[in-house]
Amino acid sequence: MDIKRVATDAVNETIVLNVVHMDYKGQVAKRINEKMPLATVKGFRKGQVPKDLVEKQYGKAIKQEEVKKVVDLALERFVQSERLNLLGTPLAKENENFDWDAEELTFEYEIGLVPNFEIDLEAKNNIVKYIVTADDKLIDGQVERIQKQFGKAIPQDKVEADSDLTGTFTNEEKGINNTTTISVATFNKKAGDKFIGKKVGDVVTVSTKGLFEDDHQLMDYLKVAHDDVHGLDIEVNFTIEAINGAELAELNQELFDKLFGEGKVASLEDLKAKIKEDAEAQFAQQADQKLLLDVQDFLIESTKFDLPAEFLKKWLQTVGEKKLSAEEAEVEYARSEKGLRFQLIEGKAMAQSNIQITFEDLKEFTSGAIRQQMAQFGQTNPTEEEVQGIVARVLSNQEEVKRLSEQVVAAKLLDLFKEKANPTTKEVTYEEFIAASYGE
């Protein structure tokens, strides 16, 4: 068998396989012999059919099956021996006039190659690494929410500026139907004013656009998906089911111990310091996520390389349970191209910096995530045996291993980007961070 590569361009090639009789005749003859005792032809007893009739009845199908096996194996070995770094899998070129009786059978397979390119992590950029601080406004607001949450609810006949409302947000078209409790002060002033004076049973219609200072609150109170939050401009109804004022809880040691454990917070100053610490830890995670996304966008924009786009569109039509039309594949390719480009850039960055993920990395990361989760449920001092027992159970699930491995890769890349991309550091409040992140 003769196999060769024919280049179309840097990322598109065709593998051409020329199959001759010697490549498959032995296996075809063996299959014919195996078939003879089982063959049935009218006029002959089972097992007594002449070989030429068996070949006539079954030979063509057997030949096609054996040639396919030979070609598939040769193609697989050739890809391995040539160390081809493929995108997708080889696609057989269709030939309506293919002649199975020819002395030499020629098969052609299109392939898409991973492009060769270099990335410059230290290239000049405008990336900002945000240090998000919890200001007095945020901290005081959280103190008040704690006092309300642990205070005493006082039923009210009508809505006042400091009322807490229990009710249901609805919008049939968007499938919104969520019951929640919300303070009037949580709305922006224009929306909040619509509620003043209303009673239980009243329905208030508000617009989602600018309903809150931070559009992300739509996720909490309306259960809107993250991807739908920004720019959402629809009307929703809020049916009032209960109206309450609040007698604020006293900020005393009993409340502090209930919130944080005995003796860990002893004063209002300690409480504010704890709120600040916890909030800024959460903000740091959000800031890291933004940094990662900003670096991704920068690298995708600044790292130029061609993809075998037309090949990939054809390949997309062949994979998956539901076969895609050419139009559907075009849409799918447009949707996934950016992710594919960063996947390649990510691999290159890891290779250039010799970043590897070991099982110990995965165990350490999983252990930290489990301790963090346990702390959220009040288990602040689990034993190492308890944690490692959970780690072992988690890592026995292949789906979890895949998910956690992706998080470990992201964490290592984030550290690499912080070091190499040299972003500008900027300290901001949470409101300023939201504005910088979403232009709000």
PDB file of C-alpha atoms in Angstrom, residues 137-422:
ATOM      1  CA  LYS A 137     -21.428  51.842  52.165  1.00  0.00           C
ATOM      2  CA  LEU A 138     -21.257  48.154  51.333  1.00  0.00           C
ATOM      3  CA  ILE A 139     -20.236  47.131  54.855  1.00  0.00           C
ATOM      4  CA  ASP A 140     -22.942  49.236  56.539  1.00  0.00           C
ATOM      5  CA  GLY A 141     -25.517  47.812  54.143  1.00  0.00           C
ATOM      6  CA  GLN A 142     -24.491  44.288  55.059  1.00  0.00           C
ATOM      7  CA  VAL A 143     -24.690  45.083  58.784  1.00  0.00           C
ATOM      8  CA  GLU A 144     -28.239  46.352  58.268  1.00  0.00           C
ATOM      9  CA  ARG A 145     -29.184  43.218  56.289  1.00  0.00           C
ATOM     10  CA  ILE A 146     -27.899  41.056  59.138  1.00  0.00           C
ATOM     11  CA  GLN A 147     -29.948  43.032  61.644  1.00  0.00           C
ATOM     12  CA  LYS A 148     -33.047  42.692  59.472  1.00  0.00           C
ATOM     13  CA  GLN A 149     -32.494  38.994  58.863  1.00  0.00           C
ATOM     14  CA  PHE A 150     -32.208  38.218  62.577  1.00  0.00           C
ATOM     15  CA  GLY A 151     -34.635  40.878  63.723  1.00  0.00           C
ATOM     16  CA  LYS A 152     -38.382  40.682  64.242  1.00  0.00           C
ATOM     17  CA  ALA A 153     -40.774  41.105  61.309  1.00  0.00           C
ATOM     18  CA  ILE A 154     -43.639  43.542  61.932  1.00  0.00           C
ATOM     19  CA  PRO A 155     -46.636  43.189  59.558  1.00  0.00           C
ATOM     20  CA  GLN A 156     -47.678  46.409  57.775  1.00  0.00           C
ATOM     21  CA  ASP A 157     -50.940  47.360  56.069  1.00  0.00           C
ATOM     22  CA  LYS A 158     -49.276  49.137  53.180  1.00  0.00           C
ATOM     23  CA  VAL A 159     -45.832  49.479  51.670  1.00  0.00           C
ATOM     24  CA  GLU A 160     -43.446  52.063  53.115  1.00  0.00           C
ATOM     25  CA  ALA A 161     -39.933  53.036  52.047  1.00  0.00           C
ATOM     26  CA  ASP A 162     -38.344  50.680  54.602  1.00  0.00           C
ATOM     27  CA  SER A 163     -40.713  47.729  54.003  1.00  0.00           C
ATOM     28  CA  ASP A 164     -39.720  44.195  53.133  1.00  0.00           C
ATOM     29  CA  LEU A 165     -41.955  42.611  50.517  1.00  0.00           C
ATOM     30  CA  THR A 166     -42.697  38.950  49.931  1.00  0.00           C
ATOM     31  CA  GLY A 167     -44.191  38.254  46.531  1.00  0.00           C
ATOM     32  CA  THR A 168     -43.784  36.679  43.122  1.00  0.00           C
ATOM     33  CA  PHE A 169     -42.096  38.063  40.009  1.00  0.00           C
ATOM     34  CA  THR A 170     -43.709  36.794  36.779  1.00  0.00           C
ATOM     35  CA  ASN A 171     -43.248  37.136  33.046  1.00  0.00           C
ATOM     36  CA  GLU A 172     -44.895  34.365  31.047  1.00  0.00           C
ATOM     37  CA  GLU A 173     -42.935  34.950  27.833  1.00  0.00           C
ATOM     38  CA  LYS A 174     -39.546  34.613  29.564  1.00  0.00           C
ATOM     39  CA  GLY A 175     -40.705  31.862  31.906  1.00  0.00           C
ATOM     40  CA  ILE A 176     -40.114  33.990  35.020  1.00  0.00           C
ATOM     41  CA  ASN A 177     -42.077  32.828  38.063  1.00  0.00           C
ATOM     42  CA  ASN A 178     -40.119  33.320  41.266  1.00  0.00           C
ATOM     43  CA  THR A 179     -41.296  33.968  44.788  1.00  0.00           C
ATOM     44  CA  THR A 180     -38.881  36.013  46.879  1.00  0.00           C
ATOM     45  CA  THR A 181     -38.519  38.497  49.726  1.00  0.00           C
ATOM     46  CA  ILE A 182     -37.018  41.860  48.855  1.00  0.00           C
ATOM     47  CA  SER A 183     -36.609  45.255  50.497  1.00  0.00           C
ATOM     48  CA  VAL A 184     -38.099  48.293  48.761  1.00  0.00           C
ATOM     49  CA  ALA A 185     -34.697  49.950  49.158  1.00  0.00           C
ATOM     50  CA  THR A 186     -33.133  47.205  47.001  1.00  0.00           C
ATOM     51  CA  PHE A 187     -34.900  48.580  43.926  1.00  0.00           C
ATOM     52  CA  ASN A 188     -33.659  51.720  42.249  1.00  0.00           C
ATOM     53  CA  LYS A 189     -35.624  54.772  43.466  1.00  0.00           C
ATOM     54  CA  LYS A 190     -37.885  55.054  40.415  1.00  0.00           C
ATOM     55  CA  ALA A 191     -38.986  51.412  40.647  1.00  0.00           C
ATOM     56  CA  GLY A 192     -39.182  51.491  44.464  1.00  0.00           C
ATOM     57  CA  ASP A 193     -41.517  54.478  44.405  1.00  0.00           C
ATOM     58  CA  LYS A 194     -44.064  52.422  42.446  1.00  0.00           C
ATOM     59  CA  PHE A 195     -44.530  50.178  45.486  1.00  0.00           C
ATOM     60  CA  ILE A 196     -45.114  52.898  48.090  1.00  0.00           C
ATOM     61  CA  GLY A 197     -48.698  52.765  49.400  1.00  0.00           C
ATOM     62  CA  LYS A 198     -49.534  49.411  47.777  1.00  0.00           C
ATOM     63  CA  LYS A 199     -51.243  46.620  49.729  1.00  0.00           C
ATOM     64  CA  VAL A 200     -51.230  42.820  49.854  1.00  0.00           C
ATOM     65  CA  GLY A 201     -52.734  41.470  46.645  1.00  0.00           C
ATOM     66  CA  ASP A 202     -51.705  44.444  44.514  1.00  0.00           C
ATOM     67  CA  VAL A 203     -49.699  43.805  41.337  1.00  0.00           C
ATOM     68  CA  VAL A 204     -46.899  46.225  40.461  1.00  0.00           C
ATOM     69  CA  THR A 205     -45.391  46.233  36.947  1.00  0.00           C
ATOM     70  CA  VAL A 206     -41.739  47.236  36.625  1.00  0.00           C
ATOM     71  CA  SER A 207     -39.072  47.120  33.931  1.00  0.00           C
ATOM     72  CA  THR A 208     -36.021  44.913  34.379  1.00  0.00           C
ATOM     73  CA  LYS A 209     -33.805  47.571  32.785  1.00  0.00           C
ATOM     74  CA  GLY A 210     -32.201  49.445  35.669  1.00  0.00           C
ATOM     75  CA  LEU A 211     -34.420  47.689  38.207  1.00  0.00           C
ATOM     76  CA  PHE A 212     -31.400  47.303  40.501  1.00  0.00           C
ATOM     77  CA  GLU A 213     -28.068  49.092  40.809  1.00  0.00           C
ATOM     78  CA  ASP A 214     -26.408  45.827  39.806  1.00  0.00           C
ATOM     79  CA  ASP A 215     -28.154  43.852  37.043  1.00  0.00           C
ATOM     80  CA  HIS A 216     -26.720  40.653  38.518  1.00  0.00           C
ATOM     81  CA  GLN A 217     -29.404  40.936  41.204  1.00  0.00           C
ATOM     82  CA  LEU A 218     -31.875  39.833  38.525  1.00  0.00           C
ATOM     83  CA  MET A 219     -30.285  36.408  38.948  1.00  0.00           C
ATOM     84  CA  ASP A 220     -31.073  36.397  42.676  1.00  0.00           C
ATOM     85  CA  TYR A 221     -34.572  37.845  42.716  1.00  0.00           C
ATOM     86  CA  LEU A 222     -35.989  36.837  39.299  1.00  0.00           C
ATOM     87  CA  LYS A 223     -33.827  33.735  38.684  1.00  0.00           C
ATOM     88  CA  VAL A 224     -32.748  35.074  35.311  1.00  0.00           C
ATOM     89  CA  ALA A 225     -29.885  33.139  33.720  1.00  0.00           C
ATOM     90  CA  HIS A 226     -26.458  34.805  33.824  1.00  0.00           C
ATOM     91  CA  ASP A 227     -26.230  35.074  30.045  1.00  0.00           C
ATOM     92  CA  ASP A 228     -29.582  36.907  29.894  1.00  0.00           C
ATOM     93  CA  VAL A 229     -28.839  39.483  32.590  1.00  0.00           C
ATOM     94  CA  HIS A 230     -27.095  42.209  30.643  1.00  0.00           C
ATOM     95  CA  GLY A 231     -29.337  44.294  28.463  1.00  0.00           C
ATOM     96  CA  LEU A 232     -32.523  42.508  29.566  1.00  0.00           C
ATOM     97  CA  ASP A 233     -35.360  44.982  29.010  1.00  0.00           C
ATOM     98  CA  ILE A 234     -38.765  43.456  29.698  1.00  0.00           C
ATOM     99  CA  GLU A 235     -41.688  44.181  32.002  1.00  0.00           C
ATOM    100  CA  VAL A 236     -42.342  41.909  34.965  1.00  0.00           C
ATOM    101  CA  ASN A 237     -45.232  41.800  37.398  1.00  0.00           C
ATOM    102  CA  PHE A 238     -44.693  41.591  41.144  1.00  0.00           C
ATOM    103  CA  THR A 239     -47.691  40.288  43.115  1.00  0.00           C
ATOM    104  CA  ILE A 240     -47.452  41.442  46.735  1.00  0.00           C
ATOM    105  CA  GLU A 241     -48.158  38.598  49.179  1.00  0.00           C
ATOM    106  CA  ALA A 242     -46.836  40.049  52.456  1.00  0.00           C
ATOM    107  CA  ILE A 243     -45.594  43.429  53.727  1.00  0.00           C
ATOM    108  CA  ASN A 244     -43.356  43.671  56.764  1.00  0.00           C
ATOM    109  CA  GLY A 245     -41.355  46.246  58.589  1.00  0.00           C
ATOM    110  CA  ALA A 246     -38.482  45.122  60.758  1.00  0.00           C
ATOM    111  CA  GLU A 247     -37.435  45.564  64.333  1.00  0.00           C
ATOM    112  CA  LEU A 248     -33.670  45.361  63.877  1.00  0.00           C
ATOM    113  CA  ALA A 249     -31.792  42.760  65.861  1.00  0.00           C
ATOM    114  CA  GLU A 250     -29.501  44.077  68.547  1.00  0.00           C
ATOM    115  CA  LEU A 251     -25.810  43.824  67.726  1.00  0.00           C
ATOM    116  CA  ASN A 252     -24.739  41.837  70.769  1.00  0.00           C
ATOM    117  CA  GLN A 253     -22.541  38.889  71.641  1.00  0.00           C
ATOM    118  CA  GLU A 254     -25.380  36.406  71.253  1.00  0.00           C
ATOM    119  CA  LEU A 255     -25.885  37.480  67.614  1.00  0.00           C
ATOM    120  CA  PHE A 256     -22.151  37.522  66.913  1.00  0.00           C
ATOM    121  CA  ASP A 257     -21.748  33.978  68.290  1.00  0.00           C
ATOM    122  CA  LYS A 258     -24.732  32.759  66.259  1.00  0.00           C
ATOM    123  CA  LEU A 259     -23.203  34.158  63.079  1.00  0.00           C
ATOM    124  CA  PHE A 260     -19.530  33.291  63.448  1.00  0.00           C
ATOM    125  CA  GLY A 261     -19.063  30.916  66.355  1.00  0.00           C
ATOM    126  CA  GLU A 262     -18.391  31.561  70.005  1.00  0.00           C
ATOM    127  CA  GLY A 263     -15.973  34.396  70.751  1.00  0.00           C
ATOM    128  CA  LYS A 264     -14.767  34.973  67.178  1.00  0.00           C
ATOM    129  CA  VAL A 265     -16.442  38.390  66.881  1.00  0.00           C
ATOM    130  CA  ALA A 266     -16.832  40.575  69.973  1.00  0.00           C
ATOM    131  CA  SER A 267     -17.817  44.045  68.743  1.00  0.00           C
ATOM    132  CA  LEU A 268     -19.307  46.061  65.888  1.00  0.00           C
ATOM    133  CA  GLU A 269     -15.775  46.843  64.734  1.00  0.00           C
ATOM    134  CA  ASP A 270     -14.963  43.113  64.671  1.00  0.00           C
ATOM    135  CA  LEU A 271     -18.185  42.475  62.739  1.00  0.00           C
ATOM    136  CA  LYS A 272     -17.345  45.078  60.119  1.00  0.00           C
ATOM    137  CA  ALA A 273     -13.810  43.744  59.828  1.00  0.00           C
ATOM    138  CA  LYS A 274     -15.178  40.222  59.296  1.00  0.00           C
ATOM    139  CA  ILE A 275     -17.667  41.419  56.685  1.00  0.00           C
ATOM    140  CA  LYS A 276     -14.879  43.299  54.910  1.00  0.00           C
ATOM    141  CA  GLU A 277     -12.576  40.264  54.970  1.00  0.00           C
ATOM    142  CA  ASP A 278     -15.217  37.863  53.638  1.00  0.00           C
ATOM    143  CA  ALA A 279     -16.470  40.282  50.979  1.00  0.00           C
ATOM    144  CA  GLU A 280     -13.009  41.077  49.679  1.00  0.00           C
ATOM    145  CA  ALA A 281     -12.131  37.370  49.481  1.00  0.00           C
ATOM    146  CA  GLN A 282     -15.209  36.885  47.321  1.00  0.00           C
ATOM    147  CA  PHE A 283     -14.388  39.972  45.246  1.00  0.00           C
ATOM    148  CA  ALA A 284     -10.849  38.660  44.681  1.00  0.00           C
ATOM    149  CA  GLN A 285     -12.281  35.542  43.044  1.00  0.00           C
ATOM    150  CA  GLN A 286     -14.477  37.667  40.773  1.00  0.00           C
ATOM    151  CA  ALA A 287     -11.535  39.936  39.914  1.00  0.00           C
ATOM    152  CA  ASP A 288      -9.381  36.904  39.068  1.00  0.00           C
ATOM    153  CA  GLN A 289     -12.113  35.589  36.798  1.00  0.00           C
ATOM    154  CA  LYS A 290     -12.306  38.927  34.995  1.00  0.00           C
ATOM    155  CA  LEU A 291      -8.525  39.023  34.642  1.00  0.00           C
ATOM    156  CA  LEU A 292      -8.559  35.535  33.122  1.00  0.00           C
ATOM    157  CA  LEU A 293     -11.286  36.506  30.645  1.00  0.00           C
ATOM    158  CA  ASP A 294      -9.525  39.763  29.739  1.00  0.00           C
ATOM    159  CA  VAL A 295      -6.253  37.939  29.082  1.00  0.00           C
ATOM    160  CA  GLN A 296      -8.119  35.339  27.015  1.00  0.00           C
ATOM    161  CA  ASP A 297      -9.698  38.065  24.890  1.00  0.00           C
ATOM    162  CA  PHE A 298      -6.337  39.821  24.475  1.00  0.00           C
ATOM    163  CA  LEU A 299      -4.552  36.636  23.415  1.00  0.00           C
ATOM    164  CA  ILE A 300      -7.300  35.640  20.994  1.00  0.00           C
ATOM    165  CA  GLU A 301      -7.192  39.098  19.432  1.00  0.00           C
ATOM    166  CA  SER A 302      -3.388  39.403  19.314  1.00  0.00           C
ATOM    167  CA  THR A 303      -2.452  35.828  18.350  1.00  0.00           C
ATOM    168  CA  LYS A 304      -3.108  35.395  14.661  1.00  0.00           C
ATOM    169  CA  PHE A 305      -3.373  31.992  12.974  1.00  0.00           C
ATOM    170  CA  ASP A 306      -5.549  30.286  10.389  1.00  0.00           C
ATOM    171  CA  LEU A 307      -7.934  27.452  11.179  1.00  0.00           C
ATOM    172  CA  PRO A 308      -9.126  24.828   8.682  1.00  0.00           C
ATOM    173  CA  ALA A 309     -12.552  26.437   8.839  1.00  0.00           C
ATOM    174  CA  GLU A 310     -14.233  24.772   5.858  1.00  0.00           C
ATOM    175  CA  PHE A 311     -12.962  21.358   6.921  1.00  0.00           C
ATOM    176  CA  LEU A 312     -14.229  21.867  10.461  1.00  0.00           C
ATOM    177  CA  LYS A 313     -17.666  22.934   9.208  1.00  0.00           C
ATOM    178  CA  LYS A 314     -17.912  19.711   7.186  1.00  0.00           C
ATOM    179  CA  TRP A 315     -16.619  17.684  10.118  1.00  0.00           C
ATOM    180  CA  LEU A 316     -19.245  19.195  12.433  1.00  0.00           C
ATOM    181  CA  GLN A 317     -21.923  17.771  10.153  1.00  0.00           C
ATOM    182  CA  THR A 318     -20.693  14.235  10.851  1.00  0.00           C
ATOM    183  CA  VAL A 319     -20.307  14.188  14.643  1.00  0.00           C
ATOM    184  CA  GLY A 320     -22.866  13.985  17.407  1.00  0.00           C
ATOM    185  CA  GLU A 321     -26.080  12.014  17.681  1.00  0.00           C
ATOM    186  CA  LYS A 322     -27.971  14.549  15.555  1.00  0.00           C
ATOM    187  CA  LYS A 323     -26.363  15.204  12.196  1.00  0.00           C
ATOM    188  CA  LEU A 324     -26.169  18.901  11.345  1.00  0.00           C
ATOM    189  CA  SER A 325     -27.084  20.523   8.070  1.00  0.00           C
ATOM    190  CA  ALA A 326     -24.517  22.732   6.344  1.00  0.00           C
ATOM    191  CA  GLU A 327     -26.362  25.801   7.660  1.00  0.00           C
ATOM    192  CA  GLU A 328     -26.472  24.446  11.224  1.00  0.00           C
ATOM    193  CA  ALA A 329     -22.768  23.562  11.071  1.00  0.00           C
ATOM    194  CA  GLU A 330     -21.993  27.115   9.934  1.00  0.00           C
ATOM    195  CA  VAL A 331     -23.818  28.483  12.993  1.00  0.00           C
ATOM    196  CA  GLU A 332     -22.151  25.978  15.335  1.00  0.00           C
ATOM    197  CA  TYR A 333     -18.695  26.801  13.985  1.00  0.00           C
ATOM    198  CA  ALA A 334     -19.270  30.539  14.458  1.00  0.00           C
ATOM    199  CA  ARG A 335     -20.415  29.853  18.029  1.00  0.00           C
ATOM    200  CA  SER A 336     -17.439  27.679  18.944  1.00  0.00           C
ATOM    201  CA  GLU A 337     -14.578  29.264  16.977  1.00  0.00           C
ATOM    202  CA  LYS A 338     -13.478  31.638  19.747  1.00  0.00           C
ATOM    203  CA  GLY A 339     -13.411  28.809  22.284  1.00  0.00           C
ATOM    204  CA  LEU A 340     -11.407  26.611  19.921  1.00  0.00           C
ATOM    205  CA  ARG A 341      -8.884  29.384  19.321  1.00  0.00           C
ATOM    206  CA  PHE A 342      -8.348  29.875  23.047  1.00  0.00           C
ATOM    207  CA  GLN A 343      -8.128  26.130  23.609  1.00  0.00           C
ATOM    208  CA  LEU A 344      -5.194  26.052  21.176  1.00  0.00           C
ATOM    209  CA  ILE A 345      -3.633  29.165  22.724  1.00  0.00           C
ATOM    210  CA  GLU A 346      -4.063  27.644  26.187  1.00  0.00           C
ATOM    211  CA  GLY A 347      -2.267  24.477  25.118  1.00  0.00           C
ATOM    212  CA  LYS A 348       0.553  26.495  23.583  1.00  0.00           C
ATOM    213  CA  ALA A 349       0.913  28.643  26.717  1.00  0.00           C
ATOM    214  CA  MET A 350       1.152  25.536  28.902  1.00  0.00           C
ATOM    215  CA  ALA A 351       3.703  23.937  26.580  1.00  0.00           C
ATOM    216  CA  GLN A 352       5.834  27.094  26.307  1.00  0.00           C
ATOM    217  CA  SER A 353       5.885  27.490  30.087  1.00  0.00           C
ATOM    218  CA  ASN A 354       6.231  23.749  30.778  1.00  0.00           C
ATOM    219  CA  ILE A 355       3.029  23.679  32.837  1.00  0.00           C
ATOM    220  CA  GLN A 356       1.863  20.161  33.672  1.00  0.00           C
ATOM    221  CA  ILE A 357      -1.064  18.903  35.720  1.00  0.00           C
ATOM    222  CA  THR A 358      -0.209  16.061  38.104  1.00  0.00           C
ATOM    223  CA  PHE A 359      -2.539  13.908  40.157  1.00  0.00           C
ATOM    224  CA  GLU A 360      -1.091  15.533  43.268  1.00  0.00           C
ATOM    225  CA  ASP A 361      -2.124  18.950  41.879  1.00  0.00           C
ATOM    226  CA  LEU A 362      -5.627  17.609  41.395  1.00  0.00           C
ATOM    227  CA  LYS A 363      -5.782  16.135  44.914  1.00  0.00           C
ATOM    228  CA  GLU A 364      -4.499  19.353  46.498  1.00  0.00           C
ATOM    229  CA  PHE A 365      -6.972  21.507  44.575  1.00  0.00           C
ATOM    230  CA  THR A 366      -9.889  19.181  45.390  1.00  0.00           C
ATOM    231  CA  SER A 367      -8.912  19.119  49.055  1.00  0.00           C
ATOM    232  CA  GLY A 368      -8.924  22.926  49.214  1.00  0.00           C
ATOM    233  CA  ALA A 369     -12.308  23.133  47.482  1.00  0.00           C
ATOM    234  CA  ILE A 370     -13.794  20.590  49.902  1.00  0.00           C
ATOM    235  CA  ARG A 371     -12.453  22.413  52.976  1.00  0.00           C
ATOM    236  CA  GLN A 372     -13.955  25.644  51.644  1.00  0.00           C
ATOM    237  CA  GLN A 373     -17.346  24.000  51.126  1.00  0.00           C
ATOM    238  CA  MET A 374     -17.267  22.406  54.566  1.00  0.00           C
ATOM    239  CA  ALA A 375     -16.458  25.778  56.147  1.00  0.00           C
ATOM    240  CA  GLN A 376     -19.533  27.292  54.486  1.00  0.00           C
ATOM    241  CA  PHE A 377     -21.637  24.718  56.347  1.00  0.00           C
ATOM    242  CA  GLY A 378     -19.957  25.395  59.691  1.00  0.00           C
ATOM    243  CA  GLN A 379     -17.344  22.596  59.614  1.00  0.00           C
ATOM    244  CA  THR A 380     -14.297  24.790  60.091  1.00  0.00           C
ATOM    245  CA  ASN A 381     -11.912  22.143  61.460  1.00  0.00           C
ATOM    246  CA  PRO A 382     -12.400  18.839  59.604  1.00  0.00           C
ATOM    247  CA  THR A 383      -9.772  16.158  60.122  1.00  0.00           C
ATOM    248  CA  GLU A 384      -7.359  15.290  57.314  1.00  0.00           C
ATOM    249  CA  GLU A 385      -8.875  11.793  57.249  1.00  0.00           C
ATOM    250  CA  GLU A 386     -12.370  13.210  56.676  1.00  0.00           C
ATOM    251  CA  VAL A 387     -11.201  15.490  53.867  1.00  0.00           C
ATOM    252  CA  GLN A 388      -9.137  12.826  52.095  1.00  0.00           C
ATOM    253  CA  GLY A 389     -12.037  10.376  52.296  1.00  0.00           C
ATOM    254  CA  ILE A 390     -14.232  12.858  50.425  1.00  0.00           C
ATOM    255  CA  VAL A 391     -11.396  13.608  47.965  1.00  0.00           C
ATOM    256  CA  ALA A 392     -11.107   9.896  47.134  1.00  0.00           C
ATOM    257  CA  ARG A 393     -14.865   9.619  46.476  1.00  0.00           C
ATOM    258  CA  VAL A 394     -14.916  12.750  44.314  1.00  0.00           C
ATOM    259  CA  LEU A 395     -11.922  11.683  42.227  1.00  0.00           C
ATOM    260  CA  SER A 396     -13.440   8.261  41.570  1.00  0.00           C
ATOM    261  CA  ASN A 397     -15.979  10.044  39.332  1.00  0.00           C
ATOM    262  CA  GLN A 398     -14.510  10.665  35.879  1.00  0.00           C
ATOM    263  CA  GLU A 399     -16.835  13.592  35.172  1.00  0.00           C
ATOM    264  CA  GLU A 400     -15.698  15.277  38.373  1.00  0.00           C
ATOM    265  CA  VAL A 401     -12.058  14.603  37.520  1.00  0.00           C
ATOM    266  CA  LYS A 402     -12.554  16.298  34.147  1.00  0.00           C
ATOM    267  CA  ARG A 403     -14.332  19.290  35.686  1.00  0.00           C
ATOM    268  CA  LEU A 404     -11.771  19.754  38.451  1.00  0.00           C
ATOM    269  CA  SER A 405      -8.850  19.294  36.033  1.00  0.00           C
ATOM    270  CA  GLU A 406     -10.193  22.184  33.963  1.00  0.00           C
ATOM    271  CA  GLN A 407     -10.294  24.315  37.121  1.00  0.00           C
ATOM    272  CA  VAL A 408      -6.704  23.368  37.999  1.00  0.00           C
ATOM    273  CA  VAL A 409      -5.588  24.338  34.488  1.00  0.00           C
ATOM    274  CA  ALA A 410      -7.426  27.658  34.795  1.00  0.00           C
ATOM    275  CA  ALA A 411      -5.781  28.343  38.167  1.00  0.00           C
ATOM    276  CA  LYS A 412      -2.283  27.589  36.826  1.00  0.00           C
ATOM    277  CA  LEU A 413      -2.866  29.715  33.744  1.00  0.00           C
ATOM    278  CA  LEU A 414      -4.138  32.557  35.919  1.00  0.00           C
ATOM    279  CA  ASP A 415      -0.907  32.483  37.933  1.00  0.00           C
ATOM    280  CA  LEU A 416       1.073  32.420  34.686  1.00  0.00           C
ATOM    281  CA  PHE A 417      -0.849  35.369  33.235  1.00  0.00           C
ATOM    282  CA  LYS A 418      -0.409  37.403  36.419  1.00  0.00           C
ATOM    283  CA  GLU A 419       3.332  36.857  36.181  1.00  0.00           C
ATOM    284  CA  LYS A 420       3.883  37.225  32.443  1.00  0.00           C
ATOM    285  CA  ALA A 421       1.155  39.572  31.190  1.00  0.00           C
ATOM    286  CA  ASN A 422       2.178  42.223  33.743  1.00  0.00           C
TER     287      ASN A 422
END
